[in-house]
PDB file of C-alpha atoms in Angstrom:
ATOM      1  CA  UNK A   5       0.189   0.059  -0.407  1.00 82.00           C
ATOM      2  CA  UNK A   6       1.580   2.883   1.323  1.00 85.00           C
ATOM      3  CA  UNK A   7       5.208   1.579   0.909  1.00 86.00           C
ATOM      4  CA  UNK A   8       4.687   0.299  -2.461  1.00 90.00           C
ATOM      5  CA  UNK A   9       3.005   3.699  -3.377  1.00 89.00           C
ATOM      6  CA  UNK A  10       6.731   6.139  -1.605  1.00 84.00           C
ATOM      7  CA  UNK A  11       8.593   3.721  -3.910  1.00 87.00           C
ATOM      8  CA  UNK A  12       7.368   4.161  -7.064  1.00 92.00           C
ATOM      9  CA  UNK A  13       7.604   7.475  -6.656  1.00 88.00           C
ATOM     10  CA  UNK A  14      10.840   7.661  -5.589  1.00 85.00           C
ATOM     11  CA  UNK A  15      11.627   4.909  -8.480  1.00 91.00           C
ATOM     12  CA  UNK A  16       9.590   7.813 -11.045  1.00 92.00           C
ATOM     13  CA  UNK A  17      11.962  10.800  -9.854  1.00 90.00           C
ATOM     14  CA  UNK A  18      14.653   8.739  -9.822  1.00 90.00           C
ATOM     15  CA  UNK A  19      14.531   8.054 -13.397  1.00 94.00           C
ATOM     16  CA  UNK A  20      12.876  11.488 -14.257  1.00 94.00           C
ATOM     17  CA  UNK A  21      16.933  12.294 -12.692  1.00 94.00           C
ATOM     18  CA  UNK A  22      18.368   9.780 -15.296  1.00 95.00           C
ATOM     19  CA  UNK A  23      16.485  11.420 -18.249  1.00 96.00           C
ATOM     20  CA  UNK A  24      17.570  14.453 -17.687  1.00 96.00           C
ATOM     21  CA  UNK A  25      20.826  14.843 -18.145  1.00 96.00           C
ATOM     22  CA  UNK A  26      20.260  12.682 -21.337  1.00 96.00           C
ATOM     23  CA  UNK A  27      17.853  15.062 -22.528  1.00 97.00           C
ATOM     24  CA  UNK A  28      18.589  17.789 -25.812  1.00 98.00           C
ATOM     25  CA  UNK A  29      17.110  21.110 -24.982  1.00 97.00           C
ATOM     26  CA  UNK A  30      16.070  24.007 -27.195  1.00 97.00           C
ATOM     27  CA  UNK A  31      19.605  26.855 -26.543  1.00 96.00           C
ATOM     28  CA  UNK A  32      18.714  30.784 -26.357  1.00 96.00           C
ATOM     29  CA  UNK A  33      18.605  30.695 -30.283  1.00 98.00           C
ATOM     30  CA  UNK A  34      16.165  27.940 -31.336  1.00 98.00           C
ATOM     31  CA  UNK A  35      18.575  25.738 -31.706  1.00 98.00           C
ATOM     32  CA  UNK A  36      18.244  22.031 -30.491  1.00 98.00           C
ATOM     33  CA  UNK A  37      21.830  20.959 -27.867  1.00 98.00           C
ATOM     34  CA  UNK A  38      23.030  17.234 -27.837  1.00 98.00           C
ATOM     35  CA  UNK A  39      26.373  18.073 -26.429  1.00 98.00           C
ATOM     36  CA  UNK A  40      25.845  15.688 -23.257  1.00 97.00           C
ATOM     37  CA  UNK A  41      28.696  18.642 -21.215  1.00 97.00           C
ATOM     38  CA  UNK A  42      26.455  20.783 -21.942  1.00 98.00           C
ATOM     39  CA  UNK A  43      22.958  19.138 -21.258  1.00 98.00           C
ATOM     40  CA  UNK A  44      24.503  17.534 -18.219  1.00 97.00           C
ATOM     41  CA  UNK A  45      25.958  21.647 -16.866  1.00 97.00           C
ATOM     42  CA  UNK A  46      22.706  23.033 -17.826  1.00 97.00           C
ATOM     43  CA  UNK A  47      21.151  20.651 -15.611  1.00 97.00           C
ATOM     44  CA  UNK A  48      23.241  20.591 -12.692  1.00 97.00           C
ATOM     45  CA  UNK A  49      22.789  24.451 -12.778  1.00 96.00           C
ATOM     46  CA  UNK A  50      18.920  24.083 -12.800  1.00 96.00           C
ATOM     47  CA  UNK A  51      16.917  21.820 -12.000  1.00 95.00           C
ATOM     48  CA  UNK A  52      18.644  19.163 -10.360  1.00 95.00           C
ATOM     49  CA  UNK A  53      19.228  20.528  -6.842  1.00 93.00           C
ATOM     50  CA  UNK A  54      15.046  21.013  -6.339  1.00 92.00           C
ATOM     51  CA  UNK A  55      15.161  17.016  -8.275  1.00 91.00           C
ATOM     52  CA  UNK A  56      17.654  15.776  -5.374  1.00 89.00           C
ATOM     53  CA  UNK A  57      15.066  17.816  -2.768  1.00 86.00           C
ATOM     54  CA  UNK A  58      12.215  16.144  -3.812  1.00 83.00           C
ATOM     55  CA  UNK A  59      13.951  12.635  -4.152  1.00 83.00           C
ATOM     56  CA  UNK A  60      16.193  11.709  -1.784  1.00 81.00           C
ATOM     57  CA  UNK A  61      14.318  10.803   1.487  1.00 79.00           C
ATOM     58  CA  UNK A  62      16.099  13.214   4.105  1.00 78.00           C
ATOM     59  CA  UNK A  63      13.320  12.284   6.826  1.00 79.00           C
ATOM     60  CA  UNK A  64      15.319   7.701   6.827  1.00 77.00           C
ATOM     61  CA  UNK A  65      18.899   9.687   5.665  1.00 77.00           C
ATOM     62  CA  UNK A  66      18.466  11.061   9.470  1.00 81.00           C
ATOM     63  CA  UNK A  67      16.779   8.406  11.315  1.00 81.00           C
ATOM     64  CA  UNK A  68      19.621   6.197   9.837  1.00 79.00           C
ATOM     65  CA  UNK A  69      21.962   8.221  10.638  1.00 78.00           C
ATOM     66  CA  UNK A  70      20.993   9.340  14.199  1.00 74.00           C
TER      67      UNK A  70
END
């Protein structure tokens, strides 16, 4: 039930993060960027911090560390 839903949600967020490192994007001049280095740079300076905060189970890590 609840544990299954939680694990499924974490899996989906994790998969989204992996795919975000692989997904081309349009730059300011509307050119599609395929460079892996530029894709990684854009993602890590944009959505990655938000995705990490929403995906990493900090409540569980605190319990394990305590």
